[in-house]
CSV table of N, CA and C in Angstrom, one decimal:
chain,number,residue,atom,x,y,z
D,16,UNK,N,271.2,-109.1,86.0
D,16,UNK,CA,270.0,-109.7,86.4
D,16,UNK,C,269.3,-108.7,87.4
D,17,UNK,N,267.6,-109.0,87.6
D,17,UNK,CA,267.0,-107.9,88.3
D,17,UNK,C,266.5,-108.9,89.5
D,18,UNK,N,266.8,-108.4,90.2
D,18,UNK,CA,266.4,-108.9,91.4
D,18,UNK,C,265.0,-108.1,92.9
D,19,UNK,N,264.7,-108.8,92.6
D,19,UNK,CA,263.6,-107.9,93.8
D,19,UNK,C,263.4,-106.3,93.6
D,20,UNK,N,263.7,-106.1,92.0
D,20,UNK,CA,263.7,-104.8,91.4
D,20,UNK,C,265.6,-103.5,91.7
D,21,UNK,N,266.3,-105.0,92.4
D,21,UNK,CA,267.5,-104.4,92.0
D,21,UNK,C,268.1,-105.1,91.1
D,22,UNK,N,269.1,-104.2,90.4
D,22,UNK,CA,270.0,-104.7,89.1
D,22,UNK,C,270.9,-105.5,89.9
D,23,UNK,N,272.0,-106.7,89.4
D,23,UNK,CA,272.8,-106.9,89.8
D,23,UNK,C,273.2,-108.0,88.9
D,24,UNK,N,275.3,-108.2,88.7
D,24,UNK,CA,275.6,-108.8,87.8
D,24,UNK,C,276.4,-110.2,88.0
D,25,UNK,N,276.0,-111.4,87.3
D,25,UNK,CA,276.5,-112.9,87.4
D,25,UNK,C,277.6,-112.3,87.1
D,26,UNK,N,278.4,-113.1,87.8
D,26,UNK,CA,280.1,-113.2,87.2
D,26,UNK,C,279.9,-114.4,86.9
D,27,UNK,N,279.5,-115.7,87.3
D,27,UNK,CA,279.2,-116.9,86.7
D,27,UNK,C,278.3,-117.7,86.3
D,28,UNK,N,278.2,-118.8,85.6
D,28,UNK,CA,277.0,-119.7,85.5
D,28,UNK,C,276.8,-120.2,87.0
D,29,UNK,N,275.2,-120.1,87.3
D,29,UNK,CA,274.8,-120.5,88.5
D,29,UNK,C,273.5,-120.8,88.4
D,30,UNK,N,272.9,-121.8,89.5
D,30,UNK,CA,271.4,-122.1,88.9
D,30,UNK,C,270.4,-121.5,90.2
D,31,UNK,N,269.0,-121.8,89.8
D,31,UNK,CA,269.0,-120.7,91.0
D,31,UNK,C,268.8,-121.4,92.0
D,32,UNK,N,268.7,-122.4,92.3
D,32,UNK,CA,269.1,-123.2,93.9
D,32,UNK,C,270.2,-122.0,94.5
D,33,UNK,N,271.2,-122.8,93.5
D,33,UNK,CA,272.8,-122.3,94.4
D,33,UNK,C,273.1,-120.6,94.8
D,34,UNK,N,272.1,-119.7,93.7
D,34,UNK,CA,271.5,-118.2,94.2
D,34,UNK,C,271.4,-118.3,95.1
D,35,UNK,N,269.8,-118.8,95.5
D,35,UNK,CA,269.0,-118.7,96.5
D,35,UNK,C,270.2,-119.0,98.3
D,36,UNK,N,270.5,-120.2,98.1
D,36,UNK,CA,271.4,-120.7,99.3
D,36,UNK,C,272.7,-119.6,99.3
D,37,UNK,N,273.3,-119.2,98.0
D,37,UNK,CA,274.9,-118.2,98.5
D,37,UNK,C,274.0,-116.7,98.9
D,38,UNK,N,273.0,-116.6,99.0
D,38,UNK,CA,272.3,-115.0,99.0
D,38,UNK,C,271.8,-115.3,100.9
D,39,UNK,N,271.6,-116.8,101.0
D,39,UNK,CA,271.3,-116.6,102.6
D,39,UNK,C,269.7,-117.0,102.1
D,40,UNK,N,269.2,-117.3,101.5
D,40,UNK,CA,267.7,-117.2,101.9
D,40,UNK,C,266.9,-118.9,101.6
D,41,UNK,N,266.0,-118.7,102.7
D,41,UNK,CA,265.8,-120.0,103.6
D,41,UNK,C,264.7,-120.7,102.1
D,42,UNK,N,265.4,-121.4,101.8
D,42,UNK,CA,264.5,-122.4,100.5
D,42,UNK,C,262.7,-122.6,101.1
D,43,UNK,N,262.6,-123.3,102.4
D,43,UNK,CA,262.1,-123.5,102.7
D,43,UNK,C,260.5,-122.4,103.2
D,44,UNK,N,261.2,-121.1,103.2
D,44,UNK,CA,260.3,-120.0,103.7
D,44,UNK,C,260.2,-119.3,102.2
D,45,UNK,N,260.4,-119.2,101.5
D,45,UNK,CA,260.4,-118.5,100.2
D,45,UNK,C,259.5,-119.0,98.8
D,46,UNK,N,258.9,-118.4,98.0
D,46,UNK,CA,258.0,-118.8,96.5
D,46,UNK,C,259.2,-117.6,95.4
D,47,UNK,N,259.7,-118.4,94.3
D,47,UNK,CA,259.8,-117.4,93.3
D,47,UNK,C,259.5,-117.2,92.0
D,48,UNK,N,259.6,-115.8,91.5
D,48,UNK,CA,259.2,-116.1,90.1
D,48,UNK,C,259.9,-115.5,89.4
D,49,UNK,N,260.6,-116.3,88.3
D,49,UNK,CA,261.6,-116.3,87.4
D,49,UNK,C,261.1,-115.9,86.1
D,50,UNK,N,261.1,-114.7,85.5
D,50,UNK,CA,260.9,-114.0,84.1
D,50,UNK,C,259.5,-114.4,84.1
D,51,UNK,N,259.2,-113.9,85.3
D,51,UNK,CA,257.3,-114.2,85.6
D,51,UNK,C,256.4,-115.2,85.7
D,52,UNK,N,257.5,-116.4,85.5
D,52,UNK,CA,257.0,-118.1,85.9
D,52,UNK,C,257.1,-118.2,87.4
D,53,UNK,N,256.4,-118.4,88.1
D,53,UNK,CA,256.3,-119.4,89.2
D,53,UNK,C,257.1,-120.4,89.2
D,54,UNK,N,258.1,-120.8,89.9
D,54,UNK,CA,258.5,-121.7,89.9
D,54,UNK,C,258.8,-122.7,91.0
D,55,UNK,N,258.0,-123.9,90.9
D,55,UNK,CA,257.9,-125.1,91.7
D,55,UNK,C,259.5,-125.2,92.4
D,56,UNK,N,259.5,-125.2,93.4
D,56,UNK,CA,260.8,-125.5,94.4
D,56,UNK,C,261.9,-126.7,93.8
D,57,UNK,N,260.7,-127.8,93.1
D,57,UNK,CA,261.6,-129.3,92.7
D,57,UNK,C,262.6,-128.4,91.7
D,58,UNK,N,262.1,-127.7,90.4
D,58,UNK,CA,263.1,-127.1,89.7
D,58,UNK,C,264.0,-126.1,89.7
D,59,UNK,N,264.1,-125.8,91.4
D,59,UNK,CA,265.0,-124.6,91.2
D,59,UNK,C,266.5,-125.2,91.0
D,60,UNK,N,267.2,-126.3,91.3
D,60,UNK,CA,268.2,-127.0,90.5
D,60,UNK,C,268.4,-127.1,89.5
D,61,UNK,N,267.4,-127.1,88.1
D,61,UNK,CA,267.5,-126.8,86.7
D,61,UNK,C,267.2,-125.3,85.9
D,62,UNK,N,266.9,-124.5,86.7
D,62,UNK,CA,267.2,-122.9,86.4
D,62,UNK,C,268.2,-122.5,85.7
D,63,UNK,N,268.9,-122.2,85.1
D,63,UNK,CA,269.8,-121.7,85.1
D,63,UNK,C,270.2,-120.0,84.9
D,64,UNK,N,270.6,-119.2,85.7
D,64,UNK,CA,270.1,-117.9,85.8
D,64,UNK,C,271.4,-117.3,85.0
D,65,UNK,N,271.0,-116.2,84.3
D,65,UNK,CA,271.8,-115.4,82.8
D,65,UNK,C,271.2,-113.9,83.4
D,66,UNK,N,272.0,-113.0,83.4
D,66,UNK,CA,272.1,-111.6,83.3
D,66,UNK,C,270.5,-110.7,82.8
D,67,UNK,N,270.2,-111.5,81.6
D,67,UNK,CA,268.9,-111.1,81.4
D,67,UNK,C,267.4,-111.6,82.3
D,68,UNK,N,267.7,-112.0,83.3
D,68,UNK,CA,266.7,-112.4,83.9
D,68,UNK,C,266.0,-111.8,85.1
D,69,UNK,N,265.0,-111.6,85.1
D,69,UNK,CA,264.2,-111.3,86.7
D,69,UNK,C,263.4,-112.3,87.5
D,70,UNK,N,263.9,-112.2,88.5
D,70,UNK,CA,263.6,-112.7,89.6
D,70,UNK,C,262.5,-112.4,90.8
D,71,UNK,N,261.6,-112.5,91.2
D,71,UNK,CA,261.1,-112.0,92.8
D,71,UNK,C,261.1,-113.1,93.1
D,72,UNK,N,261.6,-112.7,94.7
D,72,UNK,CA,261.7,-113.9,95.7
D,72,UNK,C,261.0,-113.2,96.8
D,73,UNK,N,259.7,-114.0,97.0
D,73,UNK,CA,258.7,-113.4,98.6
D,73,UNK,C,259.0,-114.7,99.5
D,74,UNK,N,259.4,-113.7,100.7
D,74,UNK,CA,259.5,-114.3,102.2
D,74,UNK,C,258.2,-114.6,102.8
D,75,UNK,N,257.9,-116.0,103.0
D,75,UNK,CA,256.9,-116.3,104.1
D,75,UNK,C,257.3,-115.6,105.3
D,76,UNK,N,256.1,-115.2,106.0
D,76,UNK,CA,255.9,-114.5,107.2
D,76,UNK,C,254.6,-115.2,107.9
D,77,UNK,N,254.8,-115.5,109.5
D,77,UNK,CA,253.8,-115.7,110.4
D,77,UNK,C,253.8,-114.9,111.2
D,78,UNK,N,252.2,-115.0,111.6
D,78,UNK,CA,251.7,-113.9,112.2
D,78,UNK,C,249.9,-113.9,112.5
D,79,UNK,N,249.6,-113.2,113.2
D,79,UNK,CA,248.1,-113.4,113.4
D,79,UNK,C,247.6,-112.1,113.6
């Protein structure tokens, strides 16, 4: 799987909620897009992320 433009490999089925939360990153500050879908936050529980897939995940930032 490609991730933020790095490679990197499932050892298991995982969806991308459970990604998101074992990688450390805050559900709540983050938008991603999954094989170039935008994906609404309600369905990051029904993801299910496979080897062939890319990912970007952008960090909200504040600031003035």
């Amino acid at each position: 799987m490609r991730v933020n433009g790095t490679d990197i490999k499932l050892d298991e089925d995982i969806n991308l909620y459970d990604f998101l939360v074992n990688n450390n990153y805050d559900i709540t500050k983050i938008a991603v897009e999954h094989n170039s879908n935008i994906v609404p936050k309600i369905e990051y529980k029904n993801i299910m992320l496979n080897n062939n897939d890319t990912i970007e995940i952008v960090n909200f930032v504040g600031g003035g």
